[in-house]
Amino acid sequence: MRISELARETGVPLATVKYYLREGLVPAGRATSATQAEYDVTHVRRLRLVRALVEIGGLPLAAVRDVLAAVDAGPDLSMTAIGTAHAALPPAPPPGTGTERALAVVESFGWSGAGQTNALGRLQAALEAMDAVGLAPDPERLRTYADAALTVAAADVSDVPAGPVADVVEYIVVGTVLYEPLLLALRRIAQQHLFVTRRPGG
């Protein structure tokens, strides 16, 4: 297909398609002349991925590059590839954030694989912020959140595709980007539901 057909197929404006091509976020097509190129389903898939990361995930282009680099990583699935992909997703922990407390919390759940990921820094920053405003969670509440997170994570990885690392990383990253807003929205709606139904006369 030509570039105009690629734009129509994906719903991405032609000018944006050209921009992503110039920036190297979408690979160049097969040149058919000095000014024309052909594109195929791999370009459609990559363009849809970039669009999801930018428009749904709200990632800046630098983060999109990092995610794509992880998606295009070597042939074997590794925690390094998944960690790199997750690290590219916002929000980043504040500079200088430690991980000692967060790691202790995670280890208390019996979880493995956390390593020194950005998620640990985010957890540490969240715990410190809660401390600062007098809302530090007690162990029971932390366990409640951990159990809920583990249930959601189990659903996330239950149907991860078998195959090359690119497919697995893409699935996990895009799923994270697209499902986290869903999870946040459902949590807020559930809170509203509980406030209404548990109040007298609700």
PDB file of C-alpha atoms in Angstrom:
ATOM      1  CA  MET A   1       0.000   0.000   0.000  1.00  0.00           C
ATOM      2  CA  ARG A   2       1.043   3.605  -0.494  1.00  0.00           C
ATOM      3  CA  ILE A   3       1.523   6.063   2.347  1.00  0.00           C
ATOM      4  CA  SER A   4      -1.926   7.581   1.809  1.00  0.00           C
ATOM      5  CA  GLU A   5      -3.477   4.115   2.133  1.00  0.00           C
ATOM      6  CA  LEU A   6      -1.405   3.488   5.269  1.00  0.00           C
ATOM      7  CA  ALA A   7      -2.841   6.655   6.766  1.00  0.00           C
ATOM      8  CA  ARG A   8      -6.400   5.628   5.871  1.00  0.00           C
ATOM      9  CA  GLU A   9      -5.915   2.080   7.165  1.00  0.00           C
ATOM     10  CA  THR A  10      -4.700   3.253  10.570  1.00  0.00           C
ATOM     11  CA  GLY A  11      -6.723   6.446  10.936  1.00  0.00           C
ATOM     12  CA  VAL A  12      -3.517   8.429  11.503  1.00  0.00           C
ATOM     13  CA  PRO A  13      -3.343  11.751   9.632  1.00  0.00           C
ATOM     14  CA  LEU A  14      -0.971  11.665   6.673  1.00  0.00           C
ATOM     15  CA  ALA A  15       1.174  14.473   8.098  1.00  0.00           C
ATOM     16  CA  THR A  16       1.560  12.510  11.349  1.00  0.00           C
ATOM     17  CA  VAL A  17       2.506   9.338   9.459  1.00  0.00           C
ATOM     18  CA  LYS A  18       5.222  11.271   7.635  1.00  0.00           C
ATOM     19  CA  TYR A  19       6.439  12.731  10.924  1.00  0.00           C
ATOM     20  CA  TYR A  20       6.694   9.299  12.553  1.00  0.00           C
ATOM     21  CA  LEU A  21       8.585   8.047   9.513  1.00  0.00           C
ATOM     22  CA  ARG A  22      11.010  10.990   9.655  1.00  0.00           C
ATOM     23  CA  GLU A  23      11.550  10.381  13.364  1.00  0.00           C
ATOM     24  CA  GLY A  24      12.263   6.696  12.758  1.00  0.00           C
ATOM     25  CA  LEU A  25       9.366   5.524  14.935  1.00  0.00           C
ATOM     26  CA  VAL A  26       7.933   3.682  11.936  1.00  0.00           C
ATOM     27  CA  PRO A  27      10.402   1.978   9.580  1.00  0.00           C
ATOM     28  CA  ALA A  28      10.738   3.222   6.037  1.00  0.00           C
ATOM     29  CA  GLY A  29       8.744   1.508   3.352  1.00  0.00           C
ATOM     30  CA  ARG A  30      10.162  -0.381   0.373  1.00  0.00           C
ATOM     31  CA  ALA A  31      11.223   2.217  -2.181  1.00  0.00           C
ATOM     32  CA  THR A  32       9.492   1.825  -5.531  1.00  0.00           C
ATOM     33  CA  SER A  33      10.814   5.072  -7.043  1.00  0.00           C
ATOM     34  CA  ALA A  34      12.678   8.186  -5.973  1.00  0.00           C
ATOM     35  CA  THR A  35       9.531   9.588  -4.339  1.00  0.00           C
ATOM     36  CA  GLN A  36       7.329   6.541  -3.682  1.00  0.00           C
ATOM     37  CA  ALA A  37       7.415   3.633  -1.250  1.00  0.00           C
ATOM     38  CA  GLU A  38       5.273   0.613  -0.464  1.00  0.00           C
ATOM     39  CA  TYR A  39       4.057  -0.279   3.025  1.00  0.00           C
ATOM     40  CA  ASP A  40       2.619  -3.503   4.424  1.00  0.00           C
ATOM     41  CA  VAL A  41       0.921  -4.968   7.486  1.00  0.00           C
ATOM     42  CA  THR A  42       4.073  -4.601   9.601  1.00  0.00           C
ATOM     43  CA  HIS A  43       3.892  -0.845   9.065  1.00  0.00           C
ATOM     44  CA  VAL A  44       0.199  -0.845   9.948  1.00  0.00           C
ATOM     45  CA  ARG A  45       0.943  -2.688  13.193  1.00  0.00           C
ATOM     46  CA  ARG A  46       3.868  -0.424  14.138  1.00  0.00           C
ATOM     47  CA  LEU A  47       1.914   2.733  13.353  1.00  0.00           C
ATOM     48  CA  ARG A  48      -1.014   1.583  15.489  1.00  0.00           C
ATOM     49  CA  LEU A  49       1.404   0.791  18.317  1.00  0.00           C
ATOM     50  CA  VAL A  50       3.015   4.232  18.136  1.00  0.00           C
ATOM     51  CA  ARG A  51      -0.392   5.887  18.014  1.00  0.00           C
ATOM     52  CA  ALA A  52      -1.552   3.963  21.097  1.00  0.00           C
ATOM     53  CA  LEU A  53       1.580   4.866  23.035  1.00  0.00           C
ATOM     54  CA  VAL A  54       1.353   8.551  22.116  1.00  0.00           C
ATOM     55  CA  GLU A  55      -2.391   9.194  22.114  1.00  0.00           C
ATOM     56  CA  ILE A  56      -3.657   6.720  24.718  1.00  0.00           C
ATOM     57  CA  GLY A  57      -0.573   6.290  26.854  1.00  0.00           C
ATOM     58  CA  GLY A  58       0.444   9.941  26.664  1.00  0.00           C
ATOM     59  CA  LEU A  59       4.113   9.017  26.262  1.00  0.00           C
ATOM     60  CA  PRO A  60       6.576  11.611  24.976  1.00  0.00           C
ATOM     61  CA  LEU A  61       8.461  10.589  21.857  1.00  0.00           C
ATOM     62  CA  ALA A  62      11.652   9.881  23.824  1.00  0.00           C
ATOM     63  CA  ALA A  63       9.743   7.339  25.927  1.00  0.00           C
ATOM     64  CA  VAL A  64       8.135   5.889  22.803  1.00  0.00           C
ATOM     65  CA  ARG A  65      11.618   5.324  21.378  1.00  0.00           C
ATOM     66  CA  ASP A  66      12.633   3.456  24.538  1.00  0.00           C
ATOM     67  CA  VAL A  67       9.518   1.291  24.406  1.00  0.00           C
ATOM     68  CA  LEU A  68      10.054   0.489  20.736  1.00  0.00           C
ATOM     69  CA  ALA A  69      13.682  -0.378  21.437  1.00  0.00           C
ATOM     70  CA  ALA A  70      12.472  -2.857  24.058  1.00  0.00           C
ATOM     71  CA  VAL A  71       9.843  -4.214  21.674  1.00  0.00           C
ATOM     72  CA  ASP A  72      12.534  -4.740  19.051  1.00  0.00           C
ATOM     73  CA  ALA A  73      14.997  -6.303  21.518  1.00  0.00           C
ATOM     74  CA  GLY A  74      16.757  -9.636  21.062  1.00  0.00           C
ATOM     75  CA  PRO A  75      15.243 -13.046  20.464  1.00  0.00           C
ATOM     76  CA  ASP A  76      14.886 -14.212  24.065  1.00  0.00           C
ATOM     77  CA  LEU A  77      12.347 -12.972  26.583  1.00  0.00           C
ATOM     78  CA  SER A  78      14.094 -11.516  29.603  1.00  0.00           C
ATOM     79  CA  MET A  79      13.217  -9.395  32.602  1.00  0.00           C
ATOM     80  CA  THR A  80      15.673  -6.840  31.218  1.00  0.00           C
ATOM     81  CA  ALA A  81      13.492  -6.278  28.154  1.00  0.00           C
ATOM     82  CA  ILE A  82      10.293  -6.076  30.210  1.00  0.00           C
ATOM     83  CA  GLY A  83      11.991  -3.832  32.784  1.00  0.00           C
ATOM     84  CA  THR A  84      13.267  -1.504  30.057  1.00  0.00           C
ATOM     85  CA  ALA A  85       9.803  -1.264  28.589  1.00  0.00           C
ATOM     86  CA  HIS A  86       8.172  -0.583  31.956  1.00  0.00           C
ATOM     87  CA  ALA A  87      10.846   1.973  32.829  1.00  0.00           C
ATOM     88  CA  ALA A  88       9.902   3.988  29.749  1.00  0.00           C
ATOM     89  CA  LEU A  89       6.336   4.367  30.951  1.00  0.00           C
ATOM     90  CA  PRO A  90       5.414   7.422  33.015  1.00  0.00           C
ATOM     91  CA  PRO A  91       5.487   8.585  35.696  1.00  0.00           C
ATOM     92  CA  ALA A  92       9.183   8.469  36.541  1.00  0.00           C
ATOM     93  CA  PRO A  93      10.160   8.472  40.206  1.00  0.00           C
ATOM     94  CA  PRO A  94      11.629  11.738  41.498  1.00  0.00           C
ATOM     95  CA  PRO A  95      15.400  11.967  41.036  1.00  0.00           C
ATOM     96  CA  GLY A  96      17.335  10.459  43.900  1.00  0.00           C
ATOM     97  CA  THR A  97      14.458   8.318  45.122  1.00  0.00           C
ATOM     98  CA  GLY A  98      15.732   5.269  46.975  1.00  0.00           C
ATOM     99  CA  THR A  99      14.205   1.808  46.841  1.00  0.00           C
ATOM    100  CA  GLU A 100      15.122   0.209  50.174  1.00  0.00           C
ATOM    101  CA  ARG A 101      11.720   0.575  51.816  1.00  0.00           C
ATOM    102  CA  ALA A 102       9.833  -0.338  48.663  1.00  0.00           C
ATOM    103  CA  LEU A 103      11.961  -3.435  48.170  1.00  0.00           C
ATOM    104  CA  ALA A 104      11.300  -4.491  51.773  1.00  0.00           C
ATOM    105  CA  VAL A 105       7.551  -4.075  51.220  1.00  0.00           C
ATOM    106  CA  VAL A 106       7.641  -6.127  48.020  1.00  0.00           C
ATOM    107  CA  GLU A 107       9.736  -8.833  49.644  1.00  0.00           C
ATOM    108  CA  SER A 108       7.230  -9.013  52.502  1.00  0.00           C
ATOM    109  CA  PHE A 109       4.670 -10.111  49.906  1.00  0.00           C
ATOM    110  CA  GLY A 110       6.985 -12.914  48.763  1.00  0.00           C
ATOM    111  CA  TRP A 111       7.254 -11.426  45.274  1.00  0.00           C
ATOM    112  CA  SER A 112      10.316 -11.860  43.082  1.00  0.00           C
ATOM    113  CA  GLY A 113      11.670 -10.143  39.988  1.00  0.00           C
ATOM    114  CA  ALA A 114      11.413  -6.556  41.221  1.00  0.00           C
ATOM    115  CA  GLY A 115      15.156  -5.963  40.948  1.00  0.00           C
ATOM    116  CA  GLN A 116      15.953  -2.261  40.805  1.00  0.00           C
ATOM    117  CA  THR A 117      13.127  -1.269  38.492  1.00  0.00           C
ATOM    118  CA  ASN A 118      11.590   2.173  38.199  1.00  0.00           C
ATOM    119  CA  ALA A 119       8.431   0.722  39.705  1.00  0.00           C
ATOM    120  CA  LEU A 120      10.286   0.299  42.994  1.00  0.00           C
ATOM    121  CA  GLY A 121      11.230   3.961  42.904  1.00  0.00           C
ATOM    122  CA  ARG A 122       7.625   4.896  42.228  1.00  0.00           C
ATOM    123  CA  LEU A 123       6.448   2.728  45.114  1.00  0.00           C
ATOM    124  CA  GLN A 124       9.006   4.305  47.420  1.00  0.00           C
ATOM    125  CA  ALA A 125       7.959   7.819  46.341  1.00  0.00           C
ATOM    126  CA  ALA A 126       4.298   6.937  46.892  1.00  0.00           C
ATOM    127  CA  LEU A 127       4.986   5.605  50.382  1.00  0.00           C
ATOM    128  CA  GLU A 128       7.005   8.696  51.283  1.00  0.00           C
ATOM    129  CA  ALA A 129       4.256  10.988  49.968  1.00  0.00           C
ATOM    130  CA  MET A 130       1.653   9.163  52.055  1.00  0.00           C
ATOM    131  CA  ASP A 131       3.873   9.480  55.113  1.00  0.00           C
ATOM    132  CA  ALA A 132       4.220  13.208  54.525  1.00  0.00           C
ATOM    133  CA  VAL A 133       0.455  13.815  54.654  1.00  0.00           C
ATOM    134  CA  GLY A 134      -0.286  11.395  57.476  1.00  0.00           C
ATOM    135  CA  LEU A 135      -1.857   8.674  55.319  1.00  0.00           C
ATOM    136  CA  ALA A 136       0.790   5.982  55.684  1.00  0.00           C
ATOM    137  CA  PRO A 137      -0.839   2.605  54.960  1.00  0.00           C
ATOM    138  CA  ASP A 138      -0.706  -0.068  57.634  1.00  0.00           C
ATOM    139  CA  PRO A 139       0.468  -3.602  56.698  1.00  0.00           C
ATOM    140  CA  GLU A 140      -3.119  -4.855  56.324  1.00  0.00           C
ATOM    141  CA  ARG A 141      -3.995  -2.146  53.839  1.00  0.00           C
ATOM    142  CA  LEU A 142      -0.761  -2.689  51.924  1.00  0.00           C
ATOM    143  CA  ARG A 143      -1.629  -6.384  51.705  1.00  0.00           C
ATOM    144  CA  THR A 144      -5.112  -5.536  50.412  1.00  0.00           C
ATOM    145  CA  TYR A 145      -3.616  -3.428  47.632  1.00  0.00           C
ATOM    146  CA  ALA A 146      -0.981  -6.047  46.903  1.00  0.00           C
ATOM    147  CA  ASP A 147      -3.597  -8.787  46.596  1.00  0.00           C
ATOM    148  CA  ALA A 148      -5.655  -6.635  44.249  1.00  0.00           C
ATOM    149  CA  ALA A 149      -2.565  -5.819  42.167  1.00  0.00           C
ATOM    150  CA  LEU A 150      -1.607  -9.489  41.968  1.00  0.00           C
ATOM    151  CA  THR A 151      -5.103 -10.409  40.778  1.00  0.00           C
ATOM    152  CA  VAL A 152      -4.949  -7.768  38.053  1.00  0.00           C
ATOM    153  CA  ALA A 153      -1.403  -8.787  37.089  1.00  0.00           C
ATOM    154  CA  ALA A 154      -2.482 -12.420  36.823  1.00  0.00           C
ATOM    155  CA  ALA A 155      -5.164 -11.381  34.357  1.00  0.00           C
ATOM    156  CA  ASP A 156      -2.570  -9.335  32.448  1.00  0.00           C
ATOM    157  CA  VAL A 157      -0.132 -12.202  31.952  1.00  0.00           C
ATOM    158  CA  SER A 158      -2.621 -15.053  31.611  1.00  0.00           C
ATOM    159  CA  ASP A 159      -2.782 -14.774  27.842  1.00  0.00           C
ATOM    160  CA  VAL A 160       0.644 -13.372  26.979  1.00  0.00           C
ATOM    161  CA  PRO A 161       1.435 -14.657  23.500  1.00  0.00           C
ATOM    162  CA  ALA A 162       4.087 -17.295  22.997  1.00  0.00           C
ATOM    163  CA  GLY A 163       6.756 -16.259  20.560  1.00  0.00           C
ATOM    164  CA  PRO A 164       9.513 -13.721  20.077  1.00  0.00           C
ATOM    165  CA  VAL A 165      10.368 -11.155  22.740  1.00  0.00           C
ATOM    166  CA  ALA A 166       9.041  -8.337  20.566  1.00  0.00           C
ATOM    167  CA  ASP A 167       5.540  -9.804  20.673  1.00  0.00           C
ATOM    168  CA  VAL A 168       5.655 -10.410  24.417  1.00  0.00           C
ATOM    169  CA  VAL A 169       7.057  -6.981  25.297  1.00  0.00           C
ATOM    170  CA  GLU A 170       4.612  -5.266  22.955  1.00  0.00           C
ATOM    171  CA  TYR A 171       1.715  -7.122  24.545  1.00  0.00           C
ATOM    172  CA  ILE A 172       2.769  -6.281  28.093  1.00  0.00           C
ATOM    173  CA  VAL A 173       3.654  -2.646  27.423  1.00  0.00           C
ATOM    174  CA  VAL A 174       0.610  -1.825  25.334  1.00  0.00           C
ATOM    175  CA  GLY A 175      -1.566  -3.665  27.816  1.00  0.00           C
ATOM    176  CA  THR A 176      -0.043  -1.644  30.653  1.00  0.00           C
ATOM    177  CA  VAL A 177      -0.475   1.652  28.830  1.00  0.00           C
ATOM    178  CA  LEU A 178      -4.032   0.985  27.744  1.00  0.00           C
ATOM    179  CA  TYR A 179      -5.366  -0.870  30.787  1.00  0.00           C
ATOM    180  CA  GLU A 180      -3.997   1.364  33.553  1.00  0.00           C
ATOM    181  CA  PRO A 181      -6.431   4.183  32.660  1.00  0.00           C
ATOM    182  CA  LEU A 182      -9.224   1.568  32.685  1.00  0.00           C
ATOM    183  CA  LEU A 183      -8.164   0.338  36.126  1.00  0.00           C
ATOM    184  CA  LEU A 184      -7.971   3.873  37.495  1.00  0.00           C
ATOM    185  CA  ALA A 185     -11.390   4.782  36.103  1.00  0.00           C
ATOM    186  CA  LEU A 186     -13.009   1.629  37.483  1.00  0.00           C
ATOM    187  CA  ARG A 187     -11.473   2.222  40.916  1.00  0.00           C
ATOM    188  CA  ARG A 188     -12.904   5.739  41.062  1.00  0.00           C
ATOM    189  CA  ILE A 189     -16.314   4.595  39.886  1.00  0.00           C
ATOM    190  CA  ALA A 190     -16.251   1.794  42.460  1.00  0.00           C
ATOM    191  CA  GLN A 191     -15.465   4.320  45.196  1.00  0.00           C
ATOM    192  CA  GLN A 192     -18.451   6.424  44.124  1.00  0.00           C
ATOM    193  CA  HIS A 193     -20.631   3.305  44.102  1.00  0.00           C
ATOM    194  CA  LEU A 194     -19.585   2.379  47.631  1.00  0.00           C
ATOM    195  CA  PHE A 195     -20.045   5.904  48.982  1.00  0.00           C
ATOM    196  CA  VAL A 196     -23.575   5.998  47.570  1.00  0.00           C
ATOM    197  CA  THR A 197     -24.647   2.493  48.559  1.00  0.00           C
ATOM    198  CA  ARG A 198     -23.166   2.555  52.057  1.00  0.00           C
ATOM    199  CA  ARG A 199     -24.526   5.948  53.070  1.00  0.00           C
ATOM    200  CA  PRO A 200     -27.860   6.039  54.918  1.00  0.00           C
ATOM    201  CA  GLY A 201     -30.603   6.321  52.343  1.00  0.00           C
ATOM    202  CA  GLY A 202     -28.170   5.348  49.548  1.00  0.00           C
TER     203      GLY A 202
END
